[in-house]
mmCIF file of C-alpha atoms in Angstrom:
data_model
loop_
_atom_site.group_PDB
_atom_site.id
_atom_site.type_symbol
_atom_site.label_atom_id
_atom_site.label_comp_id
_atom_site.label_asym_id
_atom_site.label_seq_id
_atom_site.Cartn_x
_atom_site.Cartn_y
_atom_site.Cartn_z
ATOM 1 C CA UNK A 41 108.807 -39.278 -113.802
ATOM 2 C CA UNK A 42 110.948 -38.956 -117.176
ATOM 3 C CA UNK A 43 112.740 -41.618 -118.722
ATOM 4 C CA UNK A 44 115.819 -40.673 -120.971
ATOM 5 C CA UNK A 45 115.782 -40.344 -124.554
ATOM 6 C CA UNK A 46 118.039 -42.781 -126.004
ATOM 7 C CA UNK A 47 120.732 -40.410 -127.008
ATOM 8 C CA UNK A 48 121.111 -39.473 -123.577
ATOM 9 C CA UNK A 49 121.604 -43.264 -122.774
ATOM 10 C CA UNK A 50 123.883 -43.643 -125.351
ATOM 11 C CA UNK A 51 125.599 -40.414 -125.026
ATOM 12 C CA UNK A 52 125.871 -41.412 -121.192
ATOM 13 C CA UNK A 53 127.187 -45.246 -121.786
ATOM 14 C CA UNK A 54 129.909 -43.686 -123.981
ATOM 15 C CA UNK A 55 130.867 -41.361 -121.335
ATOM 16 C CA UNK A 56 131.309 -44.116 -118.905
ATOM 17 C CA UNK A 57 133.008 -46.430 -121.092
ATOM 18 C CA UNK A 58 135.808 -43.999 -122.516
ATOM 19 C CA UNK A 59 135.991 -42.704 -118.562
ATOM 20 C CA UNK A 60 136.577 -46.396 -117.583
ATOM 21 C CA UNK A 61 138.960 -47.293 -120.395
ATOM 22 C CA UNK A 62 141.225 -44.322 -119.088
ATOM 23 C CA UNK A 63 141.713 -44.784 -115.829
ATOM 24 C CA UNK A 64 145.136 -46.538 -115.012
ATOM 25 C CA UNK A 65 145.500 -47.013 -111.042
ATOM 26 C CA UNK A 66 146.535 -50.576 -111.148
ATOM 27 C CA UNK A 67 148.616 -50.480 -113.476
ATOM 28 C CA UNK A 68 151.367 -48.051 -112.373
ATOM 29 C CA UNK A 69 154.458 -49.348 -111.514
ATOM 30 C CA UNK A 70 156.004 -48.335 -107.960
ATOM 31 C CA UNK A 71 159.943 -47.727 -107.242
ATOM 32 C CA UNK A 72 160.758 -48.480 -103.375
ATOM 33 C CA UNK A 73 163.876 -46.464 -102.252
ATOM 34 C CA UNK A 74 164.738 -47.673 -98.491
ATOM 35 C CA UNK A 75 167.820 -47.674 -96.569
ATOM 36 C CA UNK A 76 170.270 -50.502 -96.742
ATOM 37 C CA UNK A 77 170.256 -50.521 -93.049
ATOM 38 C CA UNK A 78 166.759 -51.517 -93.038
ATOM 39 C CA UNK A 79 167.605 -54.512 -94.714
ATOM 40 C CA UNK A 80 170.757 -55.349 -92.601
ATOM 41 C CA UNK A 81 168.496 -54.432 -89.473
ATOM 42 C CA UNK A 82 166.144 -56.800 -90.405
ATOM 43 C CA UNK A 83 167.674 -59.603 -91.455
ATOM 44 C CA UNK A 84 169.263 -59.399 -87.750
ATOM 45 C CA UNK A 85 166.045 -59.615 -86.277
ATOM 46 C CA UNK A 86 165.497 -62.738 -88.192
ATOM 47 C CA UNK A 87 168.666 -64.119 -86.931
ATOM 48 C CA UNK A 88 167.857 -63.199 -83.174
ATOM 49 C CA UNK A 89 163.789 -64.728 -83.966
ATOM 50 C CA UNK A 90 165.493 -67.891 -84.720
ATOM 51 C CA UNK A 91 167.505 -67.783 -81.296
ATOM 52 C CA UNK A 92 164.567 -67.707 -79.421
ATOM 53 C CA UNK A 93 163.546 -71.268 -78.651
ATOM 54 C CA UNK A 94 159.824 -72.103 -77.682
ATOM 55 C CA UNK A 95 160.634 -75.503 -75.773
ATOM 56 C CA UNK A 96 158.331 -77.548 -73.594
ATOM 57 C CA UNK A 97 161.130 -77.400 -70.808
ATOM 58 C CA UNK A 98 158.587 -77.278 -66.909
ATOM 59 C CA UNK A 99 159.706 -73.746 -64.492
ATOM 60 C CA UNK A 100 159.103 -73.269 -61.286
ATOM 61 C CA UNK A 101 157.352 -69.953 -60.326
ATOM 62 C CA UNK A 102 158.863 -69.722 -56.567
ATOM 63 C CA UNK A 103 157.967 -65.621 -56.472
ATOM 64 C CA UNK A 104 155.472 -63.013 -57.288
ATOM 65 C CA UNK A 105 155.367 -59.446 -56.041
ATOM 66 C CA UNK A 106 157.416 -56.337 -55.749
ATOM 67 C CA UNK A 107 160.868 -55.567 -57.779
ATOM 68 C CA UNK A 108 163.189 -55.458 -54.632
ATOM 69 C CA UNK A 109 161.203 -58.850 -53.413
ATOM 70 C CA UNK A 110 161.567 -60.526 -56.659
ATOM 71 C CA UNK A 111 165.582 -59.494 -56.486
ATOM 72 C CA UNK A 112 166.149 -60.345 -53.171
ATOM 73 C CA UNK A 113 164.259 -63.778 -53.621
ATOM 74 C CA UNK A 114 166.333 -65.309 -56.679
ATOM 75 C CA UNK A 115 169.934 -64.035 -55.003
ATOM 76 C CA UNK A 116 168.809 -66.254 -52.172
ATOM 77 C CA UNK A 117 168.156 -68.990 -54.072
ATOM 78 C CA UNK A 118 170.884 -68.655 -56.501
ATOM 79 C CA UNK A 119 173.164 -68.689 -53.551
ATOM 80 C CA UNK A 120 171.187 -71.787 -52.220
ATOM 81 C CA UNK A 121 170.750 -73.510 -55.479
ATOM 82 C CA UNK A 122 173.846 -73.251 -57.195
ATOM 83 C CA UNK A 123 172.473 -75.757 -59.972
ATOM 84 C CA UNK A 124 169.489 -74.534 -60.764
ATOM 85 C CA UNK A 125 169.153 -71.461 -62.798
ATOM 86 C CA UNK A 126 166.629 -68.708 -62.579
ATOM 87 C CA UNK A 127 165.104 -65.164 -64.047
ATOM 88 C CA UNK A 128 162.865 -62.480 -62.757
ATOM 89 C CA UNK A 129 160.123 -61.861 -65.607
ATOM 90 C CA UNK A 130 157.403 -58.692 -65.260
ATOM 91 C CA UNK A 131 154.390 -59.589 -65.223
ATOM 92 C CA UNK A 132 151.718 -56.806 -65.077
ATOM 93 C CA UNK A 133 152.183 -55.059 -61.980
ATOM 94 C CA UNK A 134 154.097 -58.157 -59.830
ATOM 95 C CA UNK A 135 157.331 -59.186 -60.546
ATOM 96 C CA UNK A 136 157.668 -63.325 -60.885
ATOM 97 C CA UNK A 137 160.765 -64.889 -59.984
ATOM 98 C CA UNK A 138 160.902 -68.187 -62.386
ATOM 99 C CA UNK A 139 163.238 -71.255 -61.862
ATOM 100 C CA UNK A 140 164.350 -74.290 -63.660
ATOM 101 C CA UNK A 141 164.274 -75.608 -67.266
ATOM 102 C CA UNK A 142 163.341 -79.631 -66.414
ATOM 103 C CA UNK A 143 163.161 -81.397 -69.694
ATOM 104 C CA UNK A 144 159.857 -83.468 -68.127
ATOM 105 C CA UNK A 145 157.495 -83.067 -65.510
ATOM 106 C CA UNK A 146 159.075 -85.351 -62.990
ATOM 107 C CA UNK A 147 162.244 -84.102 -62.955
ATOM 108 C CA UNK A 148 160.432 -80.957 -62.595
ATOM 109 C CA UNK A 149 158.368 -82.218 -60.149
ATOM 110 C CA UNK A 150 161.031 -83.891 -57.628
ATOM 111 C CA UNK A 151 162.978 -80.329 -57.610
ATOM 112 C CA UNK A 152 159.582 -78.998 -56.767
ATOM 113 C CA UNK A 153 159.301 -81.016 -53.890
ATOM 114 C CA UNK A 154 162.685 -79.839 -52.500
ATOM 115 C CA UNK A 155 162.494 -75.642 -52.919
ATOM 116 C CA UNK A 156 159.018 -76.058 -51.614
ATOM 117 C CA UNK A 157 160.545 -76.782 -48.057
ATOM 118 C CA UNK A 158 162.218 -72.489 -48.433
ATOM 119 C CA UNK A 159 159.892 -71.234 -50.563
ATOM 120 C CA UNK A 160 155.805 -71.716 -49.724
ATOM 121 C CA UNK A 161 154.126 -70.369 -52.153
ATOM 122 C CA UNK A 162 155.718 -72.065 -55.462
ATOM 123 C CA UNK A 163 154.511 -74.144 -58.620
ATOM 124 C CA UNK A 164 154.930 -75.728 -61.074
ATOM 125 C CA UNK A 165 154.186 -73.695 -64.410
ATOM 126 C CA UNK A 166 154.985 -74.961 -68.339
ATOM 127 C CA UNK A 167 155.215 -71.975 -70.344
ATOM 128 C CA UNK A 168 153.143 -72.511 -73.778
ATOM 129 C CA UNK A 169 154.254 -71.965 -76.752
#
């Protein structure tokens, strides 16, 4: 094997240093032009996200199944329990009817006992953060 002569070695080193010195990839300035509506949209999203609460309330699931049955179950529930709020949540492949927004577990369990008299497959849930 031949070893590079010192003149070729110096030439290659000098060439590499010259090329490395002329590289300015990280020193470029970038100007970004964006639509002002984009910033407005971001601000609206920030306001909306702060309004979403991730509270530690307890809820009761009274149904899980098809969409039509979930709507019927929720309307029946709202007719009978006017003071307890309810909603339908889609969780693939089922629609779930979730009711209540109870601050304590004791309050939720008291209502669970009463609701269980009419709806058999109910259980207490505590939504995660």
